[in-house]
Short mmCIF file of C-alpha atoms and ligand atoms in Angstrom, two decimals:
data_model
loop_
_atom_site.label_atom_id
_atom_site.label_comp_id
_atom_site.label_asym_id
_atom_site.label_seq_id
_atom_site.Cartn_x
_atom_site.Cartn_y
_atom_site.Cartn_z
CA UNK A 1321 94.98 83.63 86.73
CA UNK A 1322 91.88 85.90 86.42
CA UNK A 1323 92.80 88.91 84.98
CA UNK A 1324 89.41 91.17 85.71
CA UNK A 1325 88.58 92.60 88.65
CA UNK A 1326 84.82 92.68 87.33
CA UNK A 1327 85.23 88.97 86.91
CA UNK A 1328 86.22 88.60 90.26
CA UNK A 1329 83.27 91.06 91.79
CA UNK A 1330 80.47 89.02 90.12
CA UNK A 1331 82.14 85.41 91.07
CA UNK A 1332 82.53 86.67 94.76
CA UNK A 1333 80.15 88.53 97.19
CA UNK A 1334 82.32 88.15 100.42
CA UNK A 1335 84.98 90.62 99.16
CA UNK A 1336 84.16 94.37 100.22
CA UNK A 1337 84.80 96.66 97.02
CA UNK A 1338 83.00 100.28 98.33
CA UNK A 1339 83.47 101.04 101.83
CA UNK A 1340 82.69 104.59 103.15
CA UNK A 1341 85.70 105.06 104.67
CA UNK A 1342 88.29 102.36 103.75
CA UNK A 1343 90.29 102.16 100.24
CA UNK A 1344 91.55 98.40 100.20
CA UNK A 1345 94.92 98.43 98.36
CA UNK A 1346 94.95 94.78 97.31
CA UNK A 1347 98.13 92.94 95.84
CA UNK A 1348 98.40 91.03 92.50
CA UNK A 1349 96.03 88.68 92.19
CA UNK A 1350 97.59 85.23 92.58
CA UNK A 1351 96.21 81.41 92.76
CA UNK A 1352 96.77 79.06 95.94
CA UNK A 1353 95.28 75.55 96.19
CA UNK A 1354 92.75 74.22 99.00
CA UNK A 1355 92.83 70.72 99.47
CA UNK A 1356 93.70 70.83 95.90
CA UNK A 1357 90.87 73.20 94.92
CA UNK A 1358 92.56 76.29 92.81
CA UNK A 1359 91.26 79.35 94.39
CA UNK A 1360 91.87 83.21 94.04
CA UNK A 1361 93.57 85.36 96.31
CA UNK A 1362 95.32 88.93 96.58
CA UNK A 1363 99.26 89.04 97.56
CA UNK A 1364 99.37 90.94 101.12
CA UNK A 1365 96.61 89.14 102.70
CA UNK A 1366 96.76 86.29 104.87
CA UNK A 1367 95.97 82.41 104.31
CA UNK A 1368 92.79 82.72 106.27
CA UNK A 1369 91.45 85.93 104.90
CA UNK A 1370 91.97 84.23 101.28
CA UNK A 1371 90.24 81.27 102.50
CA UNK A 1372 86.94 83.09 104.04
CA UNK A 1373 86.86 85.39 101.42
CA UNK A 1374 86.25 81.91 99.17
CA UNK A 1375 83.44 80.78 101.01
CA UNK A 1376 85.98 78.45 103.22
CA UNK A 1377 84.93 78.80 106.75
CA UNK A 1378 86.10 75.43 108.07
CA UNK A 1379 89.89 75.26 108.03
CA UNK A 1380 90.43 72.01 110.11
CA UNK A 1381 88.48 69.44 111.65
CA UNK A 1382 88.95 68.49 115.35
CA UNK A 1383 90.99 65.13 115.96
CA UNK A 1384 88.75 63.08 118.33
CA UNK A 1385 85.25 63.96 116.95
CA UNK A 1386 86.10 65.86 113.47
CA UNK A 1387 84.27 68.78 114.42
CA UNK A 1388 84.26 71.63 111.55
CA UNK A 1389 86.66 74.38 113.16
CA UNK A 1390 87.07 78.10 112.17
CA UNK A 1391 89.41 80.71 113.05
CA UNK A 1392 88.86 82.76 115.91
CA UNK A 1393 91.61 85.40 117.13
CA UNK A 1394 93.15 86.40 113.73
CA UNK A 1395 96.62 87.52 115.44
CA UNK A 1396 98.48 84.10 115.80
CA UNK A 1397 97.26 83.56 119.64
CA UNK A 1398 94.83 80.50 119.64
CA UNK A 1399 95.16 77.37 117.72
CA UNK A 1400 92.04 77.51 115.43
CA UNK A 1401 93.61 77.89 112.28
CA UNK A 1402 96.14 75.89 112.17
CA UNK A 1403 96.85 73.90 109.01
CA UNK A 1404 99.49 72.60 106.63
CA UNK A 1405 100.52 75.07 104.20
CA UNK A 1406 103.51 73.50 101.42
CA UNK A 1407 103.91 70.44 103.70
CA UNK A 1408 104.59 72.63 107.08
CA UNK A 1409 102.34 71.45 109.56
CA UNK A 1410 100.55 73.44 112.09
CA UNK A 1411 100.84 76.88 110.08
CA UNK A 1412 99.02 79.58 111.96
CA UNK A 1413 97.22 80.48 108.81
CA UNK A 1414 95.62 83.90 110.49
CA UNK A 1415 99.10 85.55 109.94
CA UNK A 1416 100.44 83.53 107.22
CA UNK A 1417 101.00 85.67 104.08
CA UNK A 1418 99.35 83.89 100.61
CA UNK A 1419 102.18 83.30 97.92
CA UNK A 1420 101.37 82.17 94.59
CA UNK A 1421 100.80 78.38 94.04
CA UNK A 1422 100.48 77.88 98.09
CA UNK A 1423 99.36 74.12 99.00
CA UNK A 1424 96.89 74.38 101.95
CA UNK A 1425 95.39 71.31 103.33
CA UNK A 1426 93.90 70.68 106.78
CA UNK A 1427 95.78 68.84 109.45
CA UNK A 1428 94.99 65.01 109.33
CA UNK A 1429 97.94 64.14 111.78
CA UNK A 1430 101.24 62.46 110.31
CA UNK A 1431 103.14 59.53 111.53
CA UNK A 1432 106.44 60.42 113.68
CA UNK A 1433 108.85 59.01 110.74
CA UNK A 1434 107.35 61.29 107.83
CA UNK A 1435 107.85 64.32 110.17
CA UNK A 1436 111.32 63.25 111.02
CA UNK A 1437 111.62 62.91 107.44
CA UNK A 1438 111.02 66.39 106.85
CA UNK A 1439 113.85 68.58 105.04
CA UNK A 1440 115.24 70.49 107.74
CA UNK A 1441 114.55 74.37 106.24
CA UNK A 1442 115.52 76.39 109.24
CA UNK A 1443 118.69 78.98 108.84
CA UNK A 1444 120.05 80.01 112.17
CA UNK A 1445 120.74 83.95 112.57
CA UNK A 1446 122.65 86.06 115.34
CA UNK A 1447 121.81 89.85 116.15
CA UNK A 1448 123.20 92.01 118.75
CA UNK A 1449 121.08 95.32 119.53
CA UNK A 1450 120.79 97.67 122.57
CA UNK A 1451 116.86 97.53 122.92
CA UNK A 1452 114.67 94.62 121.30
CA UNK A 1453 111.04 95.71 121.27
CA UNK A 1454 108.55 92.58 120.86
CA UNK A 1455 105.40 93.92 119.11
CA UNK A 1456 104.81 96.52 116.75
CA UNK A 1457 101.75 98.19 118.25
CA UNK A 1458 101.19 101.79 119.27
CA UNK A 1459 103.20 100.93 122.34
CA UNK A 1460 106.16 99.07 120.68
CA UNK A 1461 106.39 101.50 117.72
CA UNK A 1462 106.56 104.45 119.99
CA UNK A 1463 108.89 103.26 122.13
CA UNK A 1464 111.26 102.12 119.14
CA UNK A 1465 110.75 105.74 117.85
CA UNK A 1466 111.76 107.04 121.48
CA UNK A 1467 114.79 104.69 122.02
CA UNK A 1468 116.30 105.69 118.40
CA UNK A 1469 115.67 109.47 119.66
CA UNK A 1470 117.60 108.71 122.59
CA UNK A 1471 120.41 107.43 120.09
CA UNK A 1472 119.75 103.50 120.80
CA UNK A 1473 119.72 101.01 118.38
CA UNK A 1474 116.80 99.16 118.56
CA UNK A 1475 115.29 95.92 116.86
CA UNK A 1476 111.34 95.25 116.31
CA UNK A 1477 109.67 92.46 116.04
CA UNK A 1478 106.15 91.30 114.93
CA UNK A 1479 104.47 88.17 113.88
CA UNK A 1480 101.83 90.29 112.23
CA UNK A 1481 102.38 90.81 108.38
CA UNK A 1482 102.43 94.24 108.88
CA UNK A 1483 103.34 96.98 111.71
CA UNK A 1484 100.72 98.57 113.42
CA UNK A 1485 99.21 96.11 116.15
CA UNK A 1486 95.73 96.79 116.57
CA UNK A 1487 95.55 100.35 114.82
CA UNK A 1488 95.49 98.74 111.42
CA UNK A 1489 91.61 97.59 112.25
CA UNK A 1490 90.48 101.20 113.74
CA UNK A 1491 88.72 102.78 111.19
CA UNK A 1492 87.08 104.84 113.72
CA UNK A 1493 88.60 108.53 115.25
CA UNK A 1494 90.47 108.19 118.62
CA UNK A 1495 89.92 110.08 121.64
CA UNK A 1496 92.83 111.24 123.71
CA UNK A 1497 94.74 114.24 123.70
CA UNK A 1498 96.25 116.04 120.88
CA UNK A 1499 99.97 113.94 121.32
CA UNK A 1500 98.51 110.96 121.08
CA UNK A 1501 96.48 111.77 118.05
CA UNK A 1502 92.68 112.51 119.51
CA UNK A 1503 90.22 112.78 116.25
CA UNK A 1504 92.80 111.00 113.90
CA UNK A 1505 91.47 107.46 112.84
CA UNK A 1506 93.15 104.44 114.06
CA UNK A 1507 94.58 103.58 110.72
CA UNK A 1508 96.03 106.96 110.16
CA UNK A 1509 97.85 106.96 113.65
CA UNK A 1510 99.01 103.59 112.64
CA UNK A 1511 100.63 105.11 109.22
CA UNK A 1512 102.01 108.32 110.89
CA UNK A 1513 104.09 105.99 113.30
CA UNK A 1514 105.37 103.34 110.77
CA UNK A 1515 106.60 106.94 108.91
CA UNK A 1516 108.38 107.89 111.73
CA UNK A 1517 109.78 104.37 111.94
CA UNK A 1518 111.01 104.42 108.62
CA UNK A 1519 112.58 107.84 108.67
CA UNK A 1520 114.84 106.51 111.62
CA UNK A 1521 115.75 103.65 109.47
CA UNK A 1522 119.68 103.89 110.61
CA UNK A 1523 118.78 103.12 114.27
CA UNK A 1524 115.93 101.08 114.00
CA UNK A 1525 115.63 97.71 112.15
CA UNK A 1526 112.04 95.82 111.84
CA UNK A 1527 111.06 92.46 111.00
CA UNK A 1528 107.83 91.52 110.52
CA UNK A 1529 106.33 87.60 110.19
CA UNK A 1530 108.61 87.02 113.00
CA UNK A 1531 107.28 85.67 116.23
CA UNK A 1532 109.71 85.72 119.50
CA UNK A 1533 109.00 82.61 120.85
CA UNK A 1534 111.24 82.29 124.02
CA UNK A 1535 113.60 84.00 126.11
CA UNK A 1536 116.95 82.88 127.72
CA UNK A 1537 118.89 84.69 130.63
CA UNK A 1538 122.40 84.99 130.34
CA UNK A 1539 124.82 88.42 130.32
CA UNK A 1540 122.51 90.04 127.99
CA UNK A 1541 118.82 89.04 127.36
CA UNK A 1542 118.42 86.54 124.44
CA UNK A 1543 115.20 85.99 122.65
CA UNK A 1544 114.74 83.18 120.42
CA UNK A 1545 112.59 84.16 117.47
CA UNK A 1546 111.42 82.70 113.94
CA UNK A 1547 111.22 84.78 110.91
CA UNK A 1548 108.82 83.54 108.10
CA UNK A 1549 108.44 79.92 109.38
CA UNK A 1550 112.18 79.47 108.25
CA UNK A 1551 114.89 81.28 109.99
CA UNK A 1552 115.75 80.85 113.42
CA UNK A 1553 116.98 84.27 115.29
CA UNK A 1554 118.96 84.11 118.62
CA UNK A 1555 118.19 87.88 119.72
CA UNK A 1556 120.67 89.25 122.18
CA UNK A 1557 119.96 92.59 123.74
CA UNK A 1558 120.99 94.78 126.87
CA UNK A 1559 117.21 95.76 127.28
CA UNK A 1560 113.73 94.44 126.19
CA UNK A 1561 110.66 95.96 125.77
CA UNK A 1562 107.52 93.79 125.87
CA UNK A 1563 104.62 95.07 123.93
CA UNK A 1564 102.63 92.42 123.06
CA UNK A 1565 99.17 93.60 123.54
CA UNK A 1566 96.11 91.39 124.37
CA UNK A 1567 93.99 88.85 122.96
CA UNK A 1568 90.47 87.84 122.89
CA UNK A 1569 88.60 86.62 125.81
CA UNK A 1570 86.16 83.55 125.06
CA UNK A 1571 82.90 82.58 126.26
CA UNK A 1572 81.67 79.13 127.25
CA UNK A 1573 78.45 77.95 125.52
CA UNK A 1574 77.73 74.66 123.59
CA UNK A 1575 78.99 74.85 120.01
CA UNK A 1576 81.21 78.04 120.70
CA UNK A 1577 83.98 75.99 118.29
CA UNK A 1578 81.81 76.15 115.12
CA UNK A 1579 83.16 78.34 111.93
CA UNK A 1580 81.29 81.72 112.26
CA UNK A 1581 81.92 82.35 115.89
CA UNK A 1582 84.82 84.91 115.78
CA UNK A 1583 86.50 87.18 118.50
CA UNK A 1584 85.57 90.99 117.55
CA UNK A 1585 89.31 91.56 116.68
CA UNK A 1586 89.45 88.97 114.07
CA UNK A 1587 86.32 90.36 112.45
CA UNK A 1588 87.89 93.56 112.37
CA UNK A 1589 90.54 92.26 111.06
CA UNK A 1590 88.73 90.45 108.18
CA UNK A 1591 86.57 93.58 107.20
CA UNK A 1592 88.69 96.57 107.79
CA UNK A 1593 91.98 94.97 107.00
CA UNK A 1594 91.59 92.49 103.91
CA UNK A 1595 88.03 93.67 102.85
CA UNK A 1596 86.49 90.32 103.75
CA UNK A 1597 83.12 90.38 105.22
CA UNK A 1598 83.02 87.68 107.98
CA UNK A 1599 79.33 86.80 107.61
CA UNK A 1600 75.93 88.29 106.26
CA UNK A 1601 73.91 88.55 109.64
CA UNK A 1602 75.52 88.87 112.81
CA UNK A 1603 75.04 88.99 116.36
CA UNK A 1604 77.27 90.93 118.65
CA UNK A 1605 78.17 89.35 122.41
CA UNK A 1606 79.15 92.32 124.71
CA UNK A 1607 77.88 96.14 124.31
CA UNK A 1608 81.28 97.47 125.40
CA UNK A 1609 83.19 99.84 123.43
CA UNK A 1610 84.81 97.50 121.44
CA UNK A 1611 81.31 95.40 120.60
CA UNK A 1612 79.61 98.85 120.01
CA UNK A 1613 82.83 100.19 117.75
CA UNK A 1614 82.35 97.15 116.02
CA UNK A 1615 78.87 97.14 115.37
CA UNK A 1616 79.14 100.39 113.48
CA UNK A 1617 81.84 98.83 111.60
CA UNK A 1618 80.04 95.94 110.26
CA UNK A 1619 77.05 97.90 109.21
CA UNK A 1620 79.84 100.04 106.96
CA UNK A 1621 80.74 96.69 106.19
CA UNK A 1622 77.46 95.62 104.42
CA UNK A 1623 76.94 93.36 107.38
CA UNK A 1624 73.13 92.89 108.73
CA UNK A 1625 73.89 93.65 112.71
CA UNK A 1626 70.83 91.98 114.07
CA UNK A 1627 71.33 92.83 117.53
CA UNK A 1628 74.08 93.42 120.42
CA UNK A 1629 73.18 91.55 123.96
CA UNK A 1630 75.25 91.93 127.23
CA UNK A 1631 75.03 90.06 130.28
CA UNK A 1632 75.41 93.20 132.26
CA UNK A 1633 72.39 95.46 133.24
CA UNK A 1634 73.96 98.63 131.51
CA UNK A 1635 75.60 99.19 128.33
CA UNK A 1636 79.62 99.31 129.42
CA UNK A 1637 80.95 101.34 126.32
CA UNK A 1638 80.77 105.00 125.81
CA UNK A 1639 77.03 106.44 125.05
CA UNK A 1640 78.42 108.29 121.90
CA UNK A 1641 79.50 104.75 120.30
CA UNK A 1642 76.20 102.90 121.31
CA UNK A 1643 73.71 105.53 120.24
CA UNK A 1644 75.20 105.87 117.04
CA UNK A 1645 73.91 101.78 116.88
CA UNK A 1646 70.31 103.05 118.43
CA UNK A 1647 70.05 105.76 115.76
CA UNK A 1648 70.23 103.06 113.44
CA UNK A 1649 67.77 100.96 115.10
CA UNK A 1650 69.64 98.24 115.90
CA UNK A 1651 68.70 96.53 119.38
CA UNK A 1652 71.05 96.40 122.18
CA UNK A 1653 69.75 94.02 124.85
CA UNK A 1654 71.21 94.17 128.36
CA UNK A 1655 70.56 91.50 130.83
CA UNK A 1656 70.91 88.81 127.82
CA UNK A 1657 73.41 86.17 126.83
CA UNK A 1658 74.18 83.37 124.23
CA UNK A 1659 73.04 80.22 125.47
CA UNK A 1660 74.24 78.18 122.31
CA UNK A 1661 75.16 78.39 118.89
CA UNK A 1662 73.42 76.16 116.25
CA UNK A 1663 74.75 74.82 113.15
CA UNK A 1664 76.16 71.69 111.14
CA UNK A 1665 79.26 73.08 109.20
CA UNK A 1666 78.70 76.53 110.30
CA UNK A 1667 77.03 78.95 112.49
CA UNK A 1668 73.26 78.92 111.15
CA UNK A 1669 71.44 80.54 114.48
CA UNK A 1670 72.09 81.66 118.08
CA UNK A 1671 70.11 81.46 121.37
CA UNK A 1672 69.82 84.24 123.47
CA UNK A 1673 68.38 84.02 126.93
CA UNK A 1674 67.46 86.77 129.49
CA UNK A 1675 69.30 86.72 132.86
CA UNK A 1676 67.94 87.45 136.12
CA UNK A 1677 69.29 89.87 138.85
CA UNK A 1678 71.92 87.34 139.56
CA UNK A 1679 72.89 86.79 136.49
CA UNK A 1680 71.38 83.45 135.87
CA UNK A 1681 69.13 82.36 132.66
CA UNK A 1682 65.46 82.90 133.14
CA UNK A 1683 63.81 79.80 131.64
CA UNK A 1684 61.28 80.14 128.93
CA UNK A 1685 62.90 83.74 127.99
CA UNK A 1686 64.99 81.86 125.13
CA UNK A 1687 64.86 83.27 121.31
CA UNK A 1688 66.66 81.85 118.46
CA UNK A 1689 68.25 84.80 116.18
CA UNK A 1690 68.92 83.57 112.59
CA UNK A 1691 72.92 84.38 111.75
CA UNK A 1692 75.65 83.24 110.24
CA UNK A 1693 78.34 85.40 112.64
CA UNK A 1694 78.55 85.27 116.27
CA UNK A 1695 81.03 88.10 117.19
CA UNK A 1696 82.43 87.82 120.76
CA UNK A 1697 83.45 91.41 122.04
CA UNK A 1698 83.86 90.54 125.82
CA UNK A 1699 86.99 91.66 126.72
CA UNK A 1700 90.82 90.99 126.43
CA UNK A 1701 93.49 89.68 128.42
CA UNK A 1702 96.89 90.67 128.37
CA UNK A 1703 99.26 88.88 125.83
CA UNK A 1704 101.96 87.88 128.73
CA UNK A 1705 103.42 84.54 127.79
CA UNK A 1706 106.89 85.60 127.32
CA UNK A 1707 107.22 87.76 130.27
CA UNK A 1708 105.71 84.42 132.15
CA UNK A 1709 108.27 82.20 130.50
CA UNK A 1710 111.19 84.82 131.19
CA UNK A 1711 110.28 84.43 135.19
CA UNK A 1712 109.06 88.01 135.50
CA UNK A 1713 106.59 87.14 138.65
CA UNK A 1714 102.95 87.98 137.90
CA UNK A 1715 99.74 88.16 139.18
CA UNK A 1716 95.87 88.21 138.39
CA UNK A 1717 94.60 91.68 138.20
CA UNK A 1718 90.76 91.95 137.14
CA UNK A 1719 90.91 95.74 136.72
CA UNK A 1720 93.75 95.16 134.31
CA UNK A 1721 92.16 92.38 132.21
CA UNK A 1722 93.57 89.19 133.69
CA UNK A 1723 97.27 87.74 134.47
CA UNK A 1724 99.83 90.54 134.15
CA UNK A 1725 103.54 90.65 134.56
CA UNK A 1726 104.40 92.72 137.95
CA UNK A 1727 106.14 95.98 137.11
CA UNK A 1728 106.79 99.61 138.64
CA UNK A 1729 105.96 103.06 137.73
CA UNK A 1730 108.94 102.71 135.55
CA UNK A 1731 107.12 99.67 133.74
CA UNK A 1732 109.95 97.37 134.69
CA UNK A 1733 109.17 93.87 135.77
CA UNK A 1734 111.02 91.75 138.22
CA UNK A 1735 113.55 90.81 135.92
CA UNK A 1736 116.08 93.90 135.67
CA UNK A 1737 116.10 95.40 132.00
CA UNK A 1738 112.84 93.66 131.22
CA UNK A 1739 110.01 96.37 130.58
CA UNK A 1740 105.98 96.18 129.40
CA UNK A 1741 104.53 98.96 127.85
CA UNK A 1742 100.71 98.83 126.55
CA UNK A 1743 98.00 96.08 126.67
CA UNK A 1744 100.36 93.47 127.76
CA UNK A 1745 100.92 95.69 131.18
CA UNK A 1746 97.03 95.71 131.39
CA UNK A 1747 94.07 96.27 129.06
CA UNK A 1748 93.82 100.12 128.13
CA UNK A 1749 93.77 102.30 125.07
CA UNK A 1750 95.94 102.96 122.11
CA UNK A 1751 96.88 106.53 123.70
CA UNK A 1752 98.06 105.67 127.02
CA UNK A 1753 100.14 102.42 125.28
CA UNK A 1754 101.83 105.12 122.79
CA UNK A 1755 102.89 106.69 126.47
CA UNK A 1756 103.67 103.68 127.90
CA UNK A 1757 106.02 102.90 125.31
CA UNK A 1758 107.93 106.26 125.50
CA UNK A 1759 108.11 105.76 129.57
CA UNK A 1760 109.71 102.41 129.07
CA UNK A 1761 112.37 103.43 126.25
CA UNK A 1762 113.30 106.56 128.66
CA UNK A 1763 114.14 104.27 131.50
CA UNK A 1764 115.87 101.78 129.08
CA UNK A 1765 118.19 104.75 128.42
CA UNK A 1766 118.43 105.90 131.71
CA UNK A 1767 119.56 102.34 132.95
CA UNK A 1768 121.99 102.10 129.89
CA UNK A 1769 123.31 106.08 130.87
CA UNK A 1770 122.70 106.80 127.61
CA UNK A 1771 120.93 110.75 126.42
CA UNK A 1772 120.27 111.07 130.14
CA UNK A 1773 118.63 114.55 130.16
CA UNK A 1774 116.47 114.27 127.28
CA UNK A 1775 115.55 110.83 128.66
CA UNK A 1776 114.81 112.23 132.03
CA UNK A 1777 112.52 114.70 130.02
CA UNK A 1778 110.70 112.31 128.00
CA UNK A 1779 110.23 110.34 131.08
CA UNK A 1780 108.88 113.22 133.20
CA UNK A 1781 106.46 114.34 130.12
CA UNK A 1782 105.44 110.66 130.13
CA UNK A 1783 104.26 110.53 133.85
CA UNK A 1784 102.23 113.51 133.50
CA UNK A 1785 100.47 112.67 130.27
CA UNK A 1786 99.55 109.27 131.65
CA UNK A 1787 97.92 111.25 134.72
CA UNK A 1788 95.85 113.23 132.41
CA UNK A 1789 94.77 110.67 130.31
CA UNK A 1790 93.81 108.20 133.39
CA UNK A 1791 91.60 111.05 134.68
CA UNK A 1792 88.82 109.69 132.77
CA UNK A 1793 85.89 108.29 134.79
CA UNK A 1794 86.31 105.09 132.79
CA UNK A 1795 90.00 105.00 133.87
CA UNK A 1796 88.95 104.59 137.51
CA UNK A 1797 89.80 100.77 137.45
CA UNK A 1798 93.22 101.24 135.67
CA UNK A 1799 94.00 103.28 138.14
CA UNK A 1800 93.03 101.01 140.93
CA UNK A 1801 94.65 97.77 138.83
CA UNK A 1802 98.08 99.89 138.67
CA UNK A 1803 98.43 100.54 142.17
CA UNK A 1804 97.67 96.96 143.01
CA UNK A 1805 100.56 95.76 140.69
CA UNK A 1806 102.93 98.29 141.69
CA UNK A 1807 102.53 97.22 145.65
CA UNK A 1808 102.79 93.68 144.68
CA UNK A 1809 106.07 94.12 142.43
CA UNK A 1810 107.40 95.89 145.75
CA UNK A 1811 106.51 93.16 147.84
CA UNK A 1812 108.00 90.66 145.53
CA UNK A 1813 111.03 91.90 143.95
C1 FAD B 736 87.15 97.36 118.65
C2 FAD B 736 88.63 98.29 119.32
C3 FAD B 736 88.35 99.64 119.29
C4 FAD B 736 89.43 100.39 119.74
N1 FAD B 736 89.37 101.67 119.96
C5 FAD B 736 90.07 102.79 120.54
C6 FAD B 736 89.87 103.66 120.73
O1 FAD B 736 89.24 104.62 120.00
N2 FAD B 736 90.91 104.49 120.94
C7 FAD B 736 92.11 104.13 121.98
O2 FAD B 736 92.84 104.86 122.33
N3 FAD B 736 92.25 102.58 121.59
C8 FAD B 736 91.37 101.95 121.13
N4 FAD B 736 91.52 100.78 121.15
C9 FAD B 736 92.42 100.04 122.18
C10 FAD B 736 93.83 100.35 121.55
O3 FAD B 736 93.59 99.33 119.88
C11 FAD B 736 94.77 98.86 122.25
O4 FAD B 736 94.65 99.51 123.36
C12 FAD B 736 96.29 99.03 121.58
O5 FAD B 736 96.12 99.04 120.25
C13 FAD B 736 97.30 98.33 122.74
O6 FAD B 736 98.62 98.74 122.00
P1 FAD B 736 100.01 97.99 122.08
O7 FAD B 736 100.86 98.29 121.43
O8 FAD B 736 99.61 97.41 123.62
O9 FAD B 736 99.18 96.44 121.53
P2 FAD B 736 98.53 96.00 120.23
O10 FAD B 736 98.28 97.24 119.46
O11 FAD B 736 97.67 94.84 120.04
O12 FAD B 736 99.77 95.38 119.39
C14 FAD B 736 100.55 94.31 119.87
C15 FAD B 736 101.25 93.92 118.54
O13 FAD B 736 102.54 92.57 119.45
C16 FAD B 736 102.81 91.45 118.21
N5 FAD B 736 102.55 90.57 119.00
C17 FAD B 736 102.18 89.81 119.77
N6 FAD B 736 102.67 88.60 120.26
C18 FAD B 736 103.96 88.43 119.60
C19 FAD B 736 105.09 88.16 119.69
N7 FAD B 736 105.31 86.43 120.33
N8 FAD B 736 106.04 87.66 118.87
C20 FAD B 736 106.31 89.17 118.06
N9 FAD B 736 105.10 89.85 118.21
C21 FAD B 736 103.96 89.94 118.44
C22 FAD B 736 101.17 91.38 117.42
O14 FAD B 736 101.13 91.25 116.51
C23 FAD B 736 100.82 93.22 117.48
O15 FAD B 736 101.22 93.56 116.45
C24 FAD B 736 90.39 99.83 120.44
C25 FAD B 736 90.68 98.38 120.36
C26 FAD B 736 89.57 97.54 119.82
C27 FAD B 736 89.75 96.16 120.00
#
C-alpha cells in the first residue's frame, strides 16, 4: 500500500484534489489488480472510476473486431463497462465498488463448461413489505419518506453504491420552490433526503448495490433482485413505486464507441462524485440545460472545455447556464453536429460540421477539434424496463423523452398497485420528481386504506405543487406529454 497522499498526487494527475465547491471524502487507500497490474484505488469508489483514475480508459475489446471500448452511462444501464471481476463474468464495473485485492480482467469469452463449473455463490432471501420503492433518487426517496409518514413499511432498493440518484452529482443550486429545495445544491438535497430516510429507519429499510431484475405477478407483486452480485432476493409487496429514473441517449457517428465518448451523467459521476477527471480537453454535444451545466462543472474540475455544439438553431438550456460559459469565452456553436470521432485506442479528436436549415451537413464546413473527451448531452430516456417486463402498457411520448409506462393522474400504471414517479414517468426535474414521489406514496396508502386523511391531504398538496412547478414555460411540453399519457391510459386500461 502507498500510505502517503503526496505520493499519489504526484503520480496521478487524474484525481481532483482542489475543487471550488466539492470536497471528496475518499475512503481507505487499497490495491486492485487490472490484467495483473497493481493499481491504487480508494474504498467507496467504483471499479470503472478507479481504472479511469489510473489512466485505464479501455475496459474491454469488442468480440468480433477487437475494438477498444470504454464506459458510457456510469449508472449500470449500458453494456460498455462489462468486465470480469474476481472471476465473475460481465460485472457492470461502473456500479461495482472496489475491494482490496480485487482482480479485474477484460472479458475474453469463456467456454460453457468453465462457466458451468463455477462455484454457485448465490444465497436466496425472501422479504415481505407494504411498499417497495425501486430507485433511490429524489422521486424514490420522497416516496419512501412519505410512505413511512403514512405508517407503511417500505423497502427501497437501488443498484448504485449510494442513494441519491442523479442528485449526488449535481453540484449546482437548484431552481424550483422552497418545498423542493430551490437554492440548494443537488448534493445537499440528496443528503437532506437521506437523513430523513435514516430518521425513519424503523419503517424504512434500504438496500444499495441491489438491482431489480424482474417482476412476477401473483397475489402480491414480486420483484426479483440481486444484491452485491451474490444474494438473490425475492421481494413481495402490496404496492410498487417504480422510480428508476432515466438513461442517456446516444448519437450515431463513426467511432462513437471509442473510449473517451462518455454520456453527460458519466462525466458528472466521475468528476463530481469520485473526483476523477474524465479527460483534459472536451467537446460537449448538446447545449440544453445538461450540456451547459456540465460545461461549467467541467471548468470547475479543471477540464479545458473547447466548445459546446448543438444541432438546433438555438441554445435549448436556460440562459443563465449558457451565459456563465459565454462570459468565460467558451464557444457555443448552434446548427453544428459531430461528424466522427478520431482515435486509435481512445478519442484524439472530433470532426464537427455545420448543418443547413434542414439539419443536413454542409460539405466543406468540417473542422477537426483536438479533444480527448466527447461528452454526449443530447437528452435522456426513461428507464422503464421493469414496467415493460411487468406488462404495463406503454407508448412512445416524445415530449416525455421516449417510451413511458402509461399512467393516470395518480401515477398508477395499467397494472393495479404499480406506480411510477420521477423521470421514469417522463423526463423532467428533481423538483417534480420529489412531488411525484409523494403523490405515488399517498395513492399507495389510499389504496391500502392506511392514514386516509393525511394521505388525502398529501395528495391534494402534491397536485397543487405539480401545477405550480409546471407553470414554467419550459414545462409546456411536459404538460402536453402528460395529458397524452393520461388519455392513452383511459383508452387502453
Ligand atoms: C446535468 C443535470 C443537471 C440537472 N439539474 C437539475 C436542476 O437544476 N434542477 C432539477 O430539479 N433537476 C435537475 N436535473 C434533473 C434531475 O437530476 C432528475 O430529473 C432527477 O434526478 C430525477 O429523479 P428520479 O428519482 O426520477 O431519478 P434518478 O435521480 O435518476 O434516480 C433513479 C435511481 O434509480 C436507480 N435504479 C435504476 N434502475 C434500477 C434497478 N433496476 N434496480 C435498482 N435501482 C435502479 C438508479 O441507480 C438511481 O439511483 C438535472 C439532471 C442532470 C443530468
